[in-house]
XYZ file of C-alpha atoms in Angstrom:
365
model
C -30.759 21.020 3.390
C -27.922 23.159 3.022
C -24.120 22.705 3.650
C -23.279 26.441 2.637
C -23.940 29.309 5.265
C -26.062 32.035 3.006
C -25.969 35.651 3.168
C -28.213 36.535 5.761
C -26.948 33.726 8.370
C -23.652 35.089 8.491
C -23.720 38.420 11.281
C -23.419 41.485 9.666
C -23.451 40.236 5.982
C -26.220 41.968 3.837
C -25.743 41.849 0.051
C -24.456 39.021 -2.093
C -21.343 41.438 -2.586
C -20.566 41.235 0.932
C -20.527 37.431 1.082
C -18.837 37.101 -1.434
C -15.682 40.100 0.419
C -15.922 37.535 3.307
C -16.302 34.458 1.939
C -12.560 35.285 -0.323
C -10.920 36.233 3.095
C -11.377 33.087 4.086
C -9.829 31.433 0.949
C -7.024 28.520 0.390
C -4.697 27.272 -1.810
C -5.531 24.221 -4.383
C -3.330 21.828 -4.728
C -2.739 18.262 -6.706
C -0.103 15.173 -6.606
C -0.091 11.911 -8.773
C 0.825 9.309 -6.808
C 2.804 6.672 -9.575
C 4.522 3.579 -8.397
C 6.244 0.724 -11.163
C 5.492 -2.457 -10.829
C 7.720 -3.481 -7.549
C 5.303 -0.893 -6.032
C 8.058 1.438 -5.317
C 6.734 5.478 -5.433
C 7.767 7.952 -8.131
C 9.396 10.792 -7.028
C 10.857 14.055 -8.425
C 14.226 15.959 -7.561
C 13.004 19.226 -8.260
C 15.600 22.617 -8.997
C 13.573 24.651 -5.877
C 13.665 21.594 -3.262
C 15.884 20.193 -1.272
C 13.361 17.179 -0.805
C 11.536 14.962 -3.282
C 8.089 15.284 -4.696
C 4.779 13.344 -5.758
C 4.336 15.066 -9.620
C 1.975 17.752 -9.296
C 1.259 21.153 -8.418
C -0.568 24.074 -8.077
C -4.374 24.522 -9.357
C -4.814 26.883 -11.775
C -7.494 29.895 -11.278
C -10.979 28.025 -12.912
C -9.138 24.380 -13.628
C -10.768 21.445 -11.417
C -7.898 19.379 -9.484
C -7.874 16.470 -12.054
C -7.559 18.144 -15.037
C -4.530 20.177 -12.578
C -3.104 16.563 -12.240
C -3.144 15.776 -16.018
C -2.264 19.193 -16.679
C 1.268 18.758 -14.009
C 1.533 14.698 -15.563
C 2.313 16.498 -18.730
C 4.643 19.575 -17.849
C 6.508 18.053 -15.622
C 6.804 14.766 -17.036
C 6.147 14.893 -20.698
C 3.013 12.290 -20.115
C 0.251 12.545 -21.134
C -2.214 10.884 -18.872
C -6.325 10.988 -17.864
C -6.359 11.107 -14.239
C -9.791 10.253 -13.271
C -9.169 7.823 -9.974
C -8.520 9.842 -6.620
C -7.027 8.308 -3.635
C -6.771 11.208 -1.146
C -7.718 14.960 0.195
C -5.808 16.497 2.826
C -6.098 19.958 4.491
C -2.872 21.275 4.531
C -3.126 23.514 8.306
C -1.033 26.779 7.927
C 0.869 25.085 10.951
C 1.036 21.979 8.876
C 3.689 23.382 5.912
C 7.014 25.199 7.004
C 6.594 27.965 4.904
C 8.271 31.703 4.676
C 5.884 33.834 6.602
C 6.401 35.888 3.306
C 4.048 33.576 1.306
C 1.279 34.650 3.567
C 0.371 30.210 3.598
C -3.208 30.014 3.985
C -3.045 26.539 4.600
C -4.100 23.890 1.288
C -6.813 21.471 -0.452
C -4.448 18.942 -2.022
C -6.324 16.038 -3.919
C -3.698 13.046 -4.158
C -5.160 11.475 -7.710
C -3.815 7.156 -8.360
C -1.546 7.545 -11.539
C -1.260 4.382 -11.882
C 1.170 1.576 -12.305
C 4.119 2.050 -14.709
C 5.598 -0.462 -16.847
C 9.343 -0.599 -17.887
C 8.426 0.993 -21.705
C 6.081 4.082 -19.874
C 9.180 4.565 -17.431
C 11.344 5.503 -20.356
C 9.228 7.394 -22.032
C 9.143 10.301 -19.054
C 10.932 13.347 -19.688
C 11.444 15.414 -17.247
C 10.753 19.723 -17.872
C 13.978 20.935 -17.825
C 15.550 23.725 -15.710
C 12.429 22.731 -12.964
C 12.287 18.322 -12.625
C 15.973 17.663 -11.879
C 15.083 13.585 -12.483
C 13.107 11.119 -10.883
C 13.276 7.991 -8.997
C 11.266 5.064 -7.874
C 11.223 4.769 -4.020
C 10.544 2.445 -1.816
C 7.589 3.108 0.421
C 9.683 3.387 3.946
C 12.214 5.638 1.991
C 9.678 8.389 1.697
C 9.977 10.030 5.200
C 14.003 10.598 4.476
C 13.192 11.835 1.406
C 10.307 13.502 1.452
C 9.503 16.523 3.888
C 7.304 15.015 6.960
C 3.796 16.318 5.612
C 5.141 14.815 2.178
C 5.386 11.854 3.497
C 2.825 10.835 5.474
C 0.283 11.924 2.892
C 2.478 9.963 -0.209
C 1.767 6.815 2.511
C -1.417 7.518 3.398
C -2.558 7.748 -0.124
C -0.452 4.365 -0.949
C -2.348 2.714 2.049
C -5.867 4.298 0.818
C -4.522 2.548 -2.744
C -4.190 -0.814 -1.237
C -6.941 -0.718 0.625
C -9.632 0.132 -1.762
C -12.593 1.510 0.176
C -12.103 4.631 -2.248
C -10.147 8.383 -1.287
C -9.528 9.176 2.352
C -9.846 12.432 4.064
C -6.841 13.478 5.360
C -5.079 16.265 7.642
C -1.815 17.029 7.657
C -0.760 14.106 6.074
C -3.119 11.818 8.586
C -6.016 10.217 8.008
C -8.925 11.234 9.998
C -10.694 7.708 10.056
C -7.429 5.506 9.568
C -7.377 1.975 8.529
C -5.839 -1.020 9.973
C -3.089 -1.271 7.628
C -2.699 3.073 8.768
C -3.082 2.153 12.504
C -0.198 -0.231 12.010
C 1.522 1.734 10.264
C 1.950 -0.719 7.044
C 5.105 0.525 4.489
C 6.812 2.882 6.954
C 9.106 -0.874 7.268
C 10.881 -1.837 4.736
C 9.362 -4.958 2.839
C 10.727 -8.530 2.896
C 12.909 -8.680 -0.802
C 13.113 -12.309 -1.880
C 13.523 -12.146 -5.362
C 13.295 -15.625 -5.598
C 12.292 -17.690 -8.643
C 8.716 -19.998 -7.976
C 8.230 -23.370 -9.028
C 5.655 -24.928 -9.265
C 6.232 -28.400 -9.413
C 8.022 -30.747 -6.730
C 10.702 -30.201 -4.650
C 14.107 -31.897 -5.860
C 15.435 -35.014 -4.845
C 18.665 -33.400 -2.035
C 17.173 -30.135 -1.926
C 16.345 -28.890 1.836
C 13.404 -27.218 3.045
C 14.487 -24.063 4.891
C 10.851 -22.826 5.138
C 7.231 -22.886 4.505
C 4.361 -20.467 4.140
C 0.601 -20.761 3.612
C -1.235 -18.503 1.305
C -4.335 -19.450 4.126
C -8.013 -18.814 2.470
C -11.237 -17.172 4.201
C -14.601 -18.591 2.535
C -14.944 -15.444 0.841
C -11.769 -15.941 -1.451
C -9.308 -13.559 1.037
C -6.255 -14.806 2.369
C -4.706 -14.480 6.893
C -1.890 -12.201 6.422
C 0.194 -11.044 9.512
C 0.791 -7.446 11.059
C 4.084 -6.143 12.918
C 2.296 -4.036 15.846
C 5.345 -2.311 16.490
C 6.994 -1.823 12.861
C 4.158 -2.274 10.072
C 6.130 -5.191 8.618
C 4.140 -7.735 6.810
C 4.334 -11.603 6.387
C 2.169 -14.758 5.421
C 2.097 -17.161 8.110
C 4.375 -19.947 8.401
C 8.135 -20.347 9.225
C 11.612 -22.124 9.522
C 11.571 -26.025 9.732
C 11.697 -27.068 13.582
C 13.350 -31.016 14.381
C 9.394 -31.766 15.994
C 8.363 -31.701 12.433
C 9.412 -35.117 11.287
C 11.113 -33.876 8.497
C 7.336 -32.864 6.515
C 7.061 -28.845 5.479
C 3.512 -28.734 5.483
C 3.847 -30.032 9.461
C 5.780 -26.797 9.345
C 3.400 -24.806 8.435
C 0.632 -26.359 10.451
C 2.520 -25.836 13.365
C 3.647 -22.309 13.072
C 0.292 -21.669 12.259
C -1.037 -22.196 14.997
C 1.913 -20.541 17.135
C 2.173 -16.981 15.375
C -1.731 -16.604 14.104
C -3.854 -18.957 16.468
C -4.754 -20.793 12.848
C -5.753 -24.137 12.426
C -6.128 -25.430 8.531
C -8.015 -27.588 6.580
C -7.402 -28.900 3.435
C -4.074 -28.285 1.978
C -2.702 -28.022 -1.815
C 0.835 -28.052 -2.535
C 1.671 -24.797 -4.615
C 5.543 -25.262 -5.265
C 8.778 -23.833 -3.960
C 11.350 -20.838 -4.233
C 14.824 -21.725 -4.224
C 17.390 -19.784 -2.864
C 20.007 -18.017 -4.535
C 22.766 -20.709 -2.997
C 20.725 -23.411 -4.856
C 20.747 -25.547 -1.543
C 18.201 -25.072 -0.084
C 13.799 -24.250 -0.540
C 10.877 -22.110 0.689
C 7.448 -24.356 0.401
C 4.634 -22.772 -0.429
C 1.125 -24.124 0.666
C -2.899 -22.948 -0.274
C -4.853 -24.550 2.497
C -8.436 -23.441 3.359
C -8.538 -21.636 7.252
C -10.859 -24.131 9.381
C -10.468 -21.172 12.455
C -8.744 -18.771 13.894
C -8.708 -18.363 17.800
C -8.193 -15.614 20.407
C -4.328 -14.111 19.431
C -1.798 -14.759 21.162
C 1.941 -14.669 21.766
C 4.481 -15.918 19.097
C 6.846 -18.215 20.602
C 9.480 -17.536 18.052
C 9.364 -14.246 17.795
C 7.552 -12.644 21.027
C 5.279 -10.584 19.265
C 1.519 -10.824 18.739
C 0.613 -10.492 15.770
C -2.374 -8.126 13.802
C -4.334 -10.658 11.912
C -6.132 -8.928 7.901
C -8.333 -10.428 5.898
C -6.749 -9.506 2.405
C -7.630 -10.358 -1.241
C -4.320 -12.024 -2.713
C -3.280 -8.762 -5.231
C -3.521 -6.643 -1.724
C -1.234 -9.146 0.368
C 1.331 -8.861 -3.095
C 1.726 -5.139 -2.411
C 2.778 -5.687 1.168
C 6.191 -7.736 0.006
C 8.869 -7.012 -2.897
C 9.227 -10.193 -4.505
C 9.477 -9.153 -8.134
C 7.155 -8.554 -11.109
C 7.402 -11.865 -12.452
C 8.016 -13.767 -9.745
C 5.095 -12.239 -8.193
C 3.078 -12.895 -11.102
C 3.909 -16.244 -11.503
C 2.915 -17.123 -7.432
C -0.233 -15.433 -7.798
C -0.982 -17.600 -10.743
C -0.262 -20.583 -8.580
C -1.922 -19.300 -5.734
C -5.339 -19.126 -7.405
C -4.789 -22.557 -8.594
C -4.558 -24.053 -5.317
C -7.830 -21.945 -4.308
C -9.780 -23.232 -6.849
C -8.823 -26.921 -5.649
C -9.807 -25.764 -3.107
C -13.257 -24.958 -3.602
C -13.115 -21.645 -2.570
C -14.306 -18.465 -4.668
C -12.302 -15.783 -6.477
C -12.603 -13.024 -3.646
C -14.115 -9.269 -4.766
C -10.867 -7.257 -5.589
C -10.319 -4.576 -4.191
C -12.106 -4.045 -0.949
C -11.643 -3.530 2.191
C -8.532 -5.793 4.170
C -10.056 -6.650 7.384
C -8.528 -7.197 10.822
C -9.647 -10.589 12.555
C -10.122 -9.192 16.361
C -12.068 -12.017 17.785
C -11.926 -16.445 17.406
C -13.799 -17.401 14.216
C -14.682 -20.409 12.877
C -15.784 -20.747 9.740
């Protein structure tokens, strides 16, 4: 089977030369972009001298150059950073109507490849040397802030590529920045709302006497090692199941966790393990964390506290952390505790990454 038309398949085309001329008349531009994040999950964007909006690193592909080589070249030219680009995140068909361009440019449409530049630590970020005269500077932006800093199409493309990276199902095909086959992360719009920011120290020990427990949250594990995450359908905001202590809990944080899981997610818990607590800056209150085995998920229902019917998804613990801004060290400490709790529950470690899965019907394990 062939997917490319041959000259004899096109009316009026009688030679290779004519065929080449015909195909050249339909030529498109080709470009690249590179998605780079810091250890907090913020996206690297550039301030450039020739546009009022921010851009991902990248640019036009030169004649005879592959998109991957073009991306690596642009990183070196624009940021002074040598890198090998091997992993694609998205290919975007940017239509003539999907880009605001001066008519004199005669923009024919573009295929723009977005590559994964990885997570850069502070040392690597400090080594960046923006190209003088072209790159005025760089900054790391919260994903939710990209629409206010970039052009609409560029922001859609960057967010779609970031969701594809988190989802772990491979590169996605976009049209004017939007996936042609949206995942649950795209459909709900994860990361379009500011992530919950809690840079709070994690303590693996018991809550000290005299320190009141304010909240209780659960890393609830399915048998495959993934955890339950709740997504707000109207904002895309994410949370773990759990919430604020109530008088009916009798001062027992585990009772809070069980009740909140039931109310928010129709989730019933099996075996549980205490993980530790987060301390508020005031030092007066604690936020407790548990690991638990999911016994079942019932029919999704309205959470009485928020009026939301959450979208329930299973994600690896590492993927779940991408939905929050808890700080690099705080996230690492809590993740280590989560895996210790998982092991104590006798639950295997999830394959990471793998596609985030929505739970749409009652499930028992």
